[in-house]
XYZ file of C-alpha atoms in Angstrom:
578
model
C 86.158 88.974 164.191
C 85.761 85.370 164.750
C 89.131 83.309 165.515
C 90.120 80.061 167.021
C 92.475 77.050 166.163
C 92.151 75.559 163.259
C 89.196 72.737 163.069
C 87.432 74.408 165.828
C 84.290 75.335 163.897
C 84.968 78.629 163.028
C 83.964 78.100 158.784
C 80.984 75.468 160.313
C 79.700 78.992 162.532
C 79.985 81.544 159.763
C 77.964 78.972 157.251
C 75.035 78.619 160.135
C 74.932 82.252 160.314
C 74.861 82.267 156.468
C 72.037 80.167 156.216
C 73.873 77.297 154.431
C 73.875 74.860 157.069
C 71.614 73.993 159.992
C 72.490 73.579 163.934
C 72.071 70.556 165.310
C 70.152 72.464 167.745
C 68.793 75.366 169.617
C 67.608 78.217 167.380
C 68.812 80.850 164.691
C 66.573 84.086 164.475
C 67.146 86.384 161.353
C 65.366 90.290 161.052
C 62.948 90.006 158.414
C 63.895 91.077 154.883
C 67.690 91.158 155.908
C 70.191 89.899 153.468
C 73.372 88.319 153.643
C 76.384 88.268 151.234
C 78.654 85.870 152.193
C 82.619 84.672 151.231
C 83.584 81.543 151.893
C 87.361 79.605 151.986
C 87.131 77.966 149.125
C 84.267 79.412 146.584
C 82.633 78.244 143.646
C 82.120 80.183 140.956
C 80.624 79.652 137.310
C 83.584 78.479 135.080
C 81.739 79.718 132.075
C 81.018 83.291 133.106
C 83.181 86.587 133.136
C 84.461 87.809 136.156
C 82.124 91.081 135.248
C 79.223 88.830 135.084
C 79.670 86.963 138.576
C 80.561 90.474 140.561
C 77.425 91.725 139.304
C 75.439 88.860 139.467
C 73.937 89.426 142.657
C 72.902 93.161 141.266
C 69.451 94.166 139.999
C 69.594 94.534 136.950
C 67.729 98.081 136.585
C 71.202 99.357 138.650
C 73.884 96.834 136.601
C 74.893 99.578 134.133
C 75.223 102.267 137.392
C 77.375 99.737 138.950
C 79.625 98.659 136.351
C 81.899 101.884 137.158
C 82.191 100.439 141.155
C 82.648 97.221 139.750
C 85.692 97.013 137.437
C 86.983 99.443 140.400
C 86.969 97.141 142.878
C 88.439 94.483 140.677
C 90.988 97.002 139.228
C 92.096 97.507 142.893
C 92.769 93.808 143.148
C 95.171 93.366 140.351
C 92.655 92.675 137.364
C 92.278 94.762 134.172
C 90.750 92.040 131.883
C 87.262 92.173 133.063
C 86.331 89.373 130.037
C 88.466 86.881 131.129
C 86.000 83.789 132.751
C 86.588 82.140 135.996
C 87.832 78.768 134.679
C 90.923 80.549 133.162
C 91.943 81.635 136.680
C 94.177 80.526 139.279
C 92.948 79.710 142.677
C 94.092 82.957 144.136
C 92.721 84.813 141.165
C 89.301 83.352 141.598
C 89.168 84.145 145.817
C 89.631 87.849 144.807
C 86.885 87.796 141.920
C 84.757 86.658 145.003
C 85.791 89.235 147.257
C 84.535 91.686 144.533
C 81.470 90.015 144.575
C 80.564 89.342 147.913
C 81.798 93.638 148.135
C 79.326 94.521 145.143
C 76.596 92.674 146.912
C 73.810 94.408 148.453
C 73.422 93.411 151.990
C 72.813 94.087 155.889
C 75.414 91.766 156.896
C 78.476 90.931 155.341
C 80.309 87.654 156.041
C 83.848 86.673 154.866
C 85.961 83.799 155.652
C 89.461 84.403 155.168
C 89.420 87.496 152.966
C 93.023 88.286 153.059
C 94.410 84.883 151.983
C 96.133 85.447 148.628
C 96.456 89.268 148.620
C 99.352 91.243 148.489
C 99.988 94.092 151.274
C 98.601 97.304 149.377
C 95.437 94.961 148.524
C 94.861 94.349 152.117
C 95.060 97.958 153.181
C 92.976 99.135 150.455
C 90.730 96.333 151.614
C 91.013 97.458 155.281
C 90.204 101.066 154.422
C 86.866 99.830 152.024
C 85.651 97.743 155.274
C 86.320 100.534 157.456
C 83.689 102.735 155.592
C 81.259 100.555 154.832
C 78.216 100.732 156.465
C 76.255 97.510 157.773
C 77.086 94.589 160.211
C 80.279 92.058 159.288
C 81.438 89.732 160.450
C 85.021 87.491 159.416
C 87.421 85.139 160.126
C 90.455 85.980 159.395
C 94.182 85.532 161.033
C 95.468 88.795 159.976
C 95.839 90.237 163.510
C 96.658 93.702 162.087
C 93.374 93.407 160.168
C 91.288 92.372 163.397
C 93.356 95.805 165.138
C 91.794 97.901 162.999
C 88.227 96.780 161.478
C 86.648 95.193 164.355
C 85.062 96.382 167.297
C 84.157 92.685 169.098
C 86.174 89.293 168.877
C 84.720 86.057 169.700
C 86.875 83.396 170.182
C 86.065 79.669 169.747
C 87.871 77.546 171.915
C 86.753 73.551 172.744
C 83.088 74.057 171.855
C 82.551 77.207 173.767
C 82.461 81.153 172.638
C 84.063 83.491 174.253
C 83.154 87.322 173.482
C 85.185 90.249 173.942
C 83.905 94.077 173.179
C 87.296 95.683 171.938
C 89.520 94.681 168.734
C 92.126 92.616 168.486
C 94.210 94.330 171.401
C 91.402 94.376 173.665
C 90.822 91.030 173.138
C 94.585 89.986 173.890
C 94.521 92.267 177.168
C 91.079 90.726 178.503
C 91.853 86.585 177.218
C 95.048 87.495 179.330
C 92.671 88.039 181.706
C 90.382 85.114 181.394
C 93.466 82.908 181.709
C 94.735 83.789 184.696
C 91.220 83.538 186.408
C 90.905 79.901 185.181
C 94.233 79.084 185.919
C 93.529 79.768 189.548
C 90.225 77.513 189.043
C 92.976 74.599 187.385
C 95.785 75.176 190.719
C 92.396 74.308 193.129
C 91.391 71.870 190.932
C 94.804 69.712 190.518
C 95.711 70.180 194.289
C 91.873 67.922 194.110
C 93.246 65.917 191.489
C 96.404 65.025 193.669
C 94.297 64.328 196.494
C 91.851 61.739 194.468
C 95.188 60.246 192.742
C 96.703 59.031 196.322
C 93.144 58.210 197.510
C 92.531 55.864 194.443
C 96.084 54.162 194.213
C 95.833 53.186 197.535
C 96.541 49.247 197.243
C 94.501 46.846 195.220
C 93.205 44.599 198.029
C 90.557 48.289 199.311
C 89.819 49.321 195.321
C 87.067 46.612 194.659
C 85.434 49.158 197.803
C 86.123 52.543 196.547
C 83.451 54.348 195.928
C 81.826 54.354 192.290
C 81.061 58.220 192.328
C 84.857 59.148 193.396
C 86.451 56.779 190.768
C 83.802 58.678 188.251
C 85.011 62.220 189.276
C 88.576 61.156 188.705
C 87.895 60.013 185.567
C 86.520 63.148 185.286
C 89.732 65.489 186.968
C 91.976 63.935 185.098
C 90.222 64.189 181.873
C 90.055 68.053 182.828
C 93.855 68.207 183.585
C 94.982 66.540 180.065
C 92.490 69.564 178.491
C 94.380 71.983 180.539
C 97.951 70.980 179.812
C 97.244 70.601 176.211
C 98.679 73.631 174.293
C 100.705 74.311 171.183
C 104.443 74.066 171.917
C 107.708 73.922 168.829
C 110.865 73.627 170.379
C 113.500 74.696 168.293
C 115.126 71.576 166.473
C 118.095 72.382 164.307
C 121.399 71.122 162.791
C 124.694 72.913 163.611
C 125.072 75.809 160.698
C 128.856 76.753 159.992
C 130.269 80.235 159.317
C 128.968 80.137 155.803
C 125.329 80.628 155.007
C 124.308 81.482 151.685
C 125.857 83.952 149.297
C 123.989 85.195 146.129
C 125.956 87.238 143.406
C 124.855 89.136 140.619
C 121.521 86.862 140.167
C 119.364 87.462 137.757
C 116.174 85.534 136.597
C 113.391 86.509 134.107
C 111.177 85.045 131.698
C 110.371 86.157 128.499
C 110.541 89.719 128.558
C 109.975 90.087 131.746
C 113.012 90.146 134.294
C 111.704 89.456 137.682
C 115.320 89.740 139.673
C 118.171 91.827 138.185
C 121.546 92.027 138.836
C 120.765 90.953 142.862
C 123.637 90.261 145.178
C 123.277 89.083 149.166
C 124.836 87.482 152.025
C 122.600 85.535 154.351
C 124.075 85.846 157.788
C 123.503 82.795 160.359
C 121.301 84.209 162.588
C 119.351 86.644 159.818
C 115.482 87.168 160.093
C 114.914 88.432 156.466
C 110.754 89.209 155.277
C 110.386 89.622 151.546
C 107.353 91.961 150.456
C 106.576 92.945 146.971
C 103.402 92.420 144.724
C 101.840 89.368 143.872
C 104.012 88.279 140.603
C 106.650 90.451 141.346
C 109.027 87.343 141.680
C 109.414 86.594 145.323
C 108.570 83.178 145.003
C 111.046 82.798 142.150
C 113.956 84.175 144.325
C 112.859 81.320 146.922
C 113.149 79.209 144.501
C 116.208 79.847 143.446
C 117.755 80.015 147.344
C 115.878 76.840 147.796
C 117.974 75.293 145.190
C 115.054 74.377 142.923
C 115.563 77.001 140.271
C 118.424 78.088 138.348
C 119.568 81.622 137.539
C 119.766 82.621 134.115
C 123.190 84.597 135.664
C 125.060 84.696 139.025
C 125.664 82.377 141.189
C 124.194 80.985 144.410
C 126.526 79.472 147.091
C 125.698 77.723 149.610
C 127.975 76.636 153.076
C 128.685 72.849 153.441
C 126.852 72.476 156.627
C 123.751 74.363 155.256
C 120.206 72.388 155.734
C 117.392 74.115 154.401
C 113.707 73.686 155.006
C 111.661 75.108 152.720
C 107.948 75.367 153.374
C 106.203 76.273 149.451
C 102.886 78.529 149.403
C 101.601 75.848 147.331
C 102.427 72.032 148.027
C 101.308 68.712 147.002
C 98.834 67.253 149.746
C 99.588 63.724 149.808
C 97.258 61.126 147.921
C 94.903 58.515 148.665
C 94.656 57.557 152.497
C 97.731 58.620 154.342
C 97.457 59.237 157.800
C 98.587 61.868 159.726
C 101.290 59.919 161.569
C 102.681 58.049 158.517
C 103.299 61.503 156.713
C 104.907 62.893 159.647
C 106.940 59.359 159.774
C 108.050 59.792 156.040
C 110.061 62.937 157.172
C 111.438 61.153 160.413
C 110.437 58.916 163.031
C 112.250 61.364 165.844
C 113.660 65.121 166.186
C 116.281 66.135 168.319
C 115.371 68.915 170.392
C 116.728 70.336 173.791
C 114.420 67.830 175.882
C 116.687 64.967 174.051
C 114.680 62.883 170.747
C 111.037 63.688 170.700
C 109.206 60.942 168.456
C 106.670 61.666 165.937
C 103.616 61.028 167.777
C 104.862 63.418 170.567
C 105.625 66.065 168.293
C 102.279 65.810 166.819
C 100.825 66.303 170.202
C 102.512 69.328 170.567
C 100.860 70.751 167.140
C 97.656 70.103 168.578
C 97.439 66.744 166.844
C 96.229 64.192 169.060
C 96.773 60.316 169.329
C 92.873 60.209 168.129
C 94.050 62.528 165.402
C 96.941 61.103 164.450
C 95.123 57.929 162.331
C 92.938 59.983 160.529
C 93.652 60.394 156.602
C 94.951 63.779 156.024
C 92.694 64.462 153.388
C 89.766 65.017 155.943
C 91.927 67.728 157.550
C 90.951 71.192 157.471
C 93.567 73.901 155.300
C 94.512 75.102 158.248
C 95.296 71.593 160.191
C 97.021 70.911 156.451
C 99.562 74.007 156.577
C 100.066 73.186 160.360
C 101.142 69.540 159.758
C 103.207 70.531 156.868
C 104.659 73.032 158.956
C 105.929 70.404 160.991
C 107.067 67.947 158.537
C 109.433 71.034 157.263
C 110.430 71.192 161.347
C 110.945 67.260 161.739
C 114.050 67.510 159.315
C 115.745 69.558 161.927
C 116.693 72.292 159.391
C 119.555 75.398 159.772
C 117.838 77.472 157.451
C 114.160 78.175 156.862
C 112.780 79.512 153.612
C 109.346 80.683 154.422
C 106.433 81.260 151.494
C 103.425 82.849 152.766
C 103.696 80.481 156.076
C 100.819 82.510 157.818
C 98.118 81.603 155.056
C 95.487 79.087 157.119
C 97.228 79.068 160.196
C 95.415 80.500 163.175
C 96.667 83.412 165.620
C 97.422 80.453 168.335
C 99.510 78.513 165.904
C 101.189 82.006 164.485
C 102.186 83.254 167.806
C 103.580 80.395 168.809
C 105.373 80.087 165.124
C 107.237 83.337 165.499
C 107.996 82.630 169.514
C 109.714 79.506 167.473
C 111.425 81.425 165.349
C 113.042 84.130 168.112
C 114.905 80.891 169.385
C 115.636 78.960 166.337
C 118.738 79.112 165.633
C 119.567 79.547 162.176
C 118.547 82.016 159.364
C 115.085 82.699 158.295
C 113.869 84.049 154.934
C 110.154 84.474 154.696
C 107.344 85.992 152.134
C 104.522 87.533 153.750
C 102.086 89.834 153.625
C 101.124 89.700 156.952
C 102.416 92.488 158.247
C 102.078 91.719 161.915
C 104.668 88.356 161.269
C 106.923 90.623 159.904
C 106.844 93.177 162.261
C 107.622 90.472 164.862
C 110.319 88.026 163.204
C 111.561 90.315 160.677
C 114.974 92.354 160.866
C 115.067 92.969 157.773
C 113.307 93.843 154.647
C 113.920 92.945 150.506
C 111.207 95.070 148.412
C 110.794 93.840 145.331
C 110.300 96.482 142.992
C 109.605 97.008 139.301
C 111.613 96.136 136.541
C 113.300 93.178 139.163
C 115.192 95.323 141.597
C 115.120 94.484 144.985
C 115.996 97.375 147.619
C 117.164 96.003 151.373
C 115.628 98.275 154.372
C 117.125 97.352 158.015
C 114.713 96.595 160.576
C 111.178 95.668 160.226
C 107.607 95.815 158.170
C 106.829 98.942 160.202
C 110.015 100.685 160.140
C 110.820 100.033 156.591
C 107.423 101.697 155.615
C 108.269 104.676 157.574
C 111.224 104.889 155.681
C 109.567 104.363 152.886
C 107.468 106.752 152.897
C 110.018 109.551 154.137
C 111.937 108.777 151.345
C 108.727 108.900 148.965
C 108.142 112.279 150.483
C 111.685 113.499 149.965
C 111.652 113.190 146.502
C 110.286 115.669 144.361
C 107.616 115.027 141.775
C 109.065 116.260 137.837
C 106.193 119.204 137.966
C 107.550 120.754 141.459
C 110.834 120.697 139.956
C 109.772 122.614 136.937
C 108.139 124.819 138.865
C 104.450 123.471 138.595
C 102.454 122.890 141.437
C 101.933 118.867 141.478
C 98.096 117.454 141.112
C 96.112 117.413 144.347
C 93.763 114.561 143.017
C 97.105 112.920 142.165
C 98.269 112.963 145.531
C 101.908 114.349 144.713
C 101.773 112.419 141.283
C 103.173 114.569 137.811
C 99.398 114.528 135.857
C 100.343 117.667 133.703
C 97.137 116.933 131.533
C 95.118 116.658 134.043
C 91.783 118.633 134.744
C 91.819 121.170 137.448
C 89.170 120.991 140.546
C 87.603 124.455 139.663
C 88.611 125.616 136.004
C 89.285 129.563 135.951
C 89.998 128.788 132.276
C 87.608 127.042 129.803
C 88.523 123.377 129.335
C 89.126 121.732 125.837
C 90.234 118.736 124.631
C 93.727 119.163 122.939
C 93.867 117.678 119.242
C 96.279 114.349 120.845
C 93.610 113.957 123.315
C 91.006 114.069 120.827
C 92.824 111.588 118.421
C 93.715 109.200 121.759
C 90.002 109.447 122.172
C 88.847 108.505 119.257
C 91.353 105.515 119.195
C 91.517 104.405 122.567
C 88.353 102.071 122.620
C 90.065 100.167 119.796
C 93.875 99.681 121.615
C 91.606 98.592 124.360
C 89.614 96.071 122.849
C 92.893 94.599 120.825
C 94.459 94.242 124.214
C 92.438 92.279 125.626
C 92.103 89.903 122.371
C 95.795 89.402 123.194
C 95.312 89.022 126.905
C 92.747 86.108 126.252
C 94.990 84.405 123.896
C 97.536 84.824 126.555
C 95.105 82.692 128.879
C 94.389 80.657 126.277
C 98.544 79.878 125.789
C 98.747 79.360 129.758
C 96.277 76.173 129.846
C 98.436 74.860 126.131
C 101.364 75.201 127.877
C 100.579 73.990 131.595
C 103.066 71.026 131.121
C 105.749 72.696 129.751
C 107.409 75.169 132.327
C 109.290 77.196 130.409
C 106.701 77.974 127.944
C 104.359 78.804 130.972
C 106.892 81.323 132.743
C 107.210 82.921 129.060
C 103.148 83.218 128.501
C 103.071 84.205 131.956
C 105.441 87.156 131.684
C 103.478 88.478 128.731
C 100.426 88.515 130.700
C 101.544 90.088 133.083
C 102.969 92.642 130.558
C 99.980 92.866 128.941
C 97.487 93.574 131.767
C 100.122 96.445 132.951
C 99.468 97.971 129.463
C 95.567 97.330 129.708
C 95.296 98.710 132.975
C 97.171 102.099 132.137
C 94.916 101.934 128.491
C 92.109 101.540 131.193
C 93.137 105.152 134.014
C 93.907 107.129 130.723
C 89.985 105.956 129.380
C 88.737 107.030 132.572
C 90.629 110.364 132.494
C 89.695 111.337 128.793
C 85.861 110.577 129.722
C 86.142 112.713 132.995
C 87.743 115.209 130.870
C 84.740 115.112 128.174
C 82.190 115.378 131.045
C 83.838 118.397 132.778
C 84.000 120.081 129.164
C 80.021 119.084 128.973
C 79.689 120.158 132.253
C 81.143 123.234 131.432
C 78.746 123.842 128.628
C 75.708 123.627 130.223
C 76.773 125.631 133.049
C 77.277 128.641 129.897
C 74.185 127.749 128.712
């Protein structure tokens, strides 16, 4: 695991281990004949070609057709089902996880990915987790997902102010033993300043002796007090907020869908003043709508949505609108407000920006030579400069680095004020959360008390609890369905011959067709999605039925996969008689 603050070099490292750039010096030695499949932030991928076609283009194509089965998958277990569809009908999200597959399907001794949980949902990840944890071969990532780092790595090195620092241990380890690092240099800073002090009254001793000071003790105070402004520099958000009345935010009977899809139904909730709410659901589920909608910038088709008179929200989008042309750092921070009032009194712009870990040096660059990361910090704090009373969160851990997150959700233990946030990283919500919306299917949202951990221990206890429709006819549920009612499905060692019933043998026969006229539909769908980009409405409504329709495709898809098992056990079966 490779981490660090953002703009440290961590993408620059992983691309001179890839091969794709070159050091400026000393010396990168490779085993012979070893190969290297590698993920970057942003990637490129062929516009023109299926997503089929670019997981498997790195494959031999002697073992495509073996493959193919691993393939769709992979890309089945990141929320595709259309495996036709080509790249440049994709969002940006949709195209990072068509690389994932890829870089995955590659054959390699060392595996390198660069953010490969931005822009997937939380049962992605941990499928994702548990296909890393298997694999065999060397791999190495960046990534800010600290529960991720926990539980796939086995070394951390840590890039802080040109140097690399290496710890043996995950991400735990690594906390324990930087502690440790710390506090060592720490005692090498106390000797050091107690020098500095001494060189400060030596060299401010009257103008009339400084023309005779000597030239190698001005130097080395240059050179302390150069190394004191490194070691005071550090990440710091006081909490900046307007006064928030009794009244929050109330939300009753909301309901919001599009086409025929309804992505909240029938929701009611009061936001308390000092709430810490996480929202978790799939990706499409309609978490971002319901932000939306609290934020003020979407209407629900029913219900209402009150909010109290002194309420002043800052809402931080997953997706925002990078500002154009030149615009410096400063000036964008500037456009929000010249000054914050904090507990220290008004802290101006340039100070706060400091405090992010933007420096005056910094601070008159253009922000379009920032990194992501830098990006989501500084918009962070242009959400922060307005001094808001309620935060609405979407996905504010994508790009920002486990400095800048731990120091987020210290921020948000002492703002004061209510917090709603969607994330899937599950060690945010484990920290800030107390409690937890699911979004579910068919737009119900269930409320858990407590946190990302507890309310999938509950979860699951309550999953457990419930009894699958064969148990409670009596029938012992499927093993290979782990609890799931398959009542048509094969048994692990037949005592009976198997046959195909005369439904199964008619789905058979028709099921290649239903599949290939679903995804006709789905790429018109696509089709309708880049027709109607500038008409919202329309969008939401093409959207909605493509979501529909790839739900549809992908249960066409486990029931093709079933009936062919099903014909090879029968065949299997056969030739065991024979």
């Amino acid at each position: 695991g490779v981490i660090g603050v953002n703009g440290t070099g961590k993408t620059t490292l992983l691309d001179i281990m890839a091969g794709e750039a070159a050091p400026d010096g000393g010396a990168v030695t490779r085993s012979s004949g070893m190969r290297v499949a590698y993920l970057r932030q942003d990637p490129a991928l062929d516009g023109s070609k299926s997503m089929l076609d670019l997981v498997l283009e790195d494959t031999d194509p002697p073992a495509r057709e073996a493959q193919e089965f691993e393939a769709k998958t992979i890309l089945t277990k990141l929320g595709f089902t259309d495996f036709g569809r080509t790249a440049a009908a994709m969002s940006e999200g949709e195209r990072k996880r068509v690389a994932i597959a890829r870089a995955l399907m590659s054959p390699c001794e060392l595996l390198i990915l660069d953010e490969p949980t931005n822009h997937l949902d939380s049962a992605m990840v941990g499928w994702l987790e548990a296909w890393l944890q298997r694999r065999r071969g060397a791999l190495v990532m960046v990534t800010h997902d600290r529960y991720f780092l926990e539980r796939v790595t086995g070394r951390i090195v840590e890039i802080d102010n040109g140097a690399l620092y290496a710890y043996d241990g995950n991400y735990s380890a690594f906390l324990d033993r930087k502690a440790q690092r710390e506090t060592d240099e720490q005692a090498a800073q106390r000797k050091a300043r107690s020098l500095y002090k001494r060189e400060l009254e030596w060299i401010q001793r009257g103008a009339r002796a400084r023309s005779t000071k000597s030239k190698a003790r001005v130097e080395r105070f240059a050179t302390l007090a150069e190394g004191a402004a490194e070691a005071s520099q550090a990440l710091e958000m006081d909490s900046a907020s307007s006064r928030l009345g009794r009244k929050v935010m109330a939300l009753e009977g909301v309901s919001k869908g599009y086409g025929d899809k309804c992505l909240v139904r029938d929701f009611s909730y009061t936001l308390l003043r000092d709430e810490r709410v996480g929202v978790v659901g799939p990706n499409g589920s309609g978490k971002s709508t319901l932000m939306r909608m609290l934020a003020g910038a979407l209407p629900p088709d029913s219900g209402t949505v009150e909010r109290g008179a002194t309420v002043k929200i800052g809402w931080l989008p997953q997706v925002w609108e990078a500002p154009r042309g030149d615009v410096r750092v400063i000036d964008y921070i500037r456009e929000a407000g010249g000054e914050v009032m904090t507990s220290e009194g008004a802290v101006p712009a340039a100070k706060m920006l400091e405090r992010f870990l933007f420096p005056q040096s910094v601070q008159w660059t253009p922000v379009s030579r920032l990194s992501g990361g830098e990006k989501r910090r500084l918009h962070l704090l242009r959400v922060l400069m307005g001094a808001p009373n309620v935060l609405l969160l979407d996905e504010p851990t994508n790009d920002l680095d486990t400095d800048t997150l731990t120091v987020l959700e210290d921020y948000l233990e002492g703002f004061k004020g209510a917090v709603v946030a969607i994330s899937h990283d599950r060690w945010f919500l484990d920290k800030v959360a107390d409690t937890i919306l699911e979004f579910r299917e068919g737009g119900d949202i269930r409320r858990w008390v407590g946190n990302y951990s507890g309310y999938l221990a509950k979860r699951a206890a309550e999953d457990a609890a419930e009894p699958s429709p064969s148990a409670a006819q009596g029938k012992p549920a499927s093993a290979a369905g782990q609890g799931k009612p398959a009542p048509d499905a094969p048994p692990r060692a037949a005592s009976r011959p198997v046959k195909l019933t005369f439904a199964q043998q008619r789905e058979l026969s028709t099921i290649d067709g239903d599949i290939a006229a679903l995804e006709t539909r789905l790429r018109r769908a696509v089709e309708d999605t880049q027709d109607f980009a500038s008409d919202y409405e329309k969008l939401m409504a093409v959207m909605a039925e493509k979501e529909r329709l790839e739900a549809a495709l992908a249960e066409k898809m486990e029931r093709w996969v079933f009936l062919n098992e099903l014909v090879e056990q029968i065949e299997s079966q056969k030739n065991g008689q024979a």
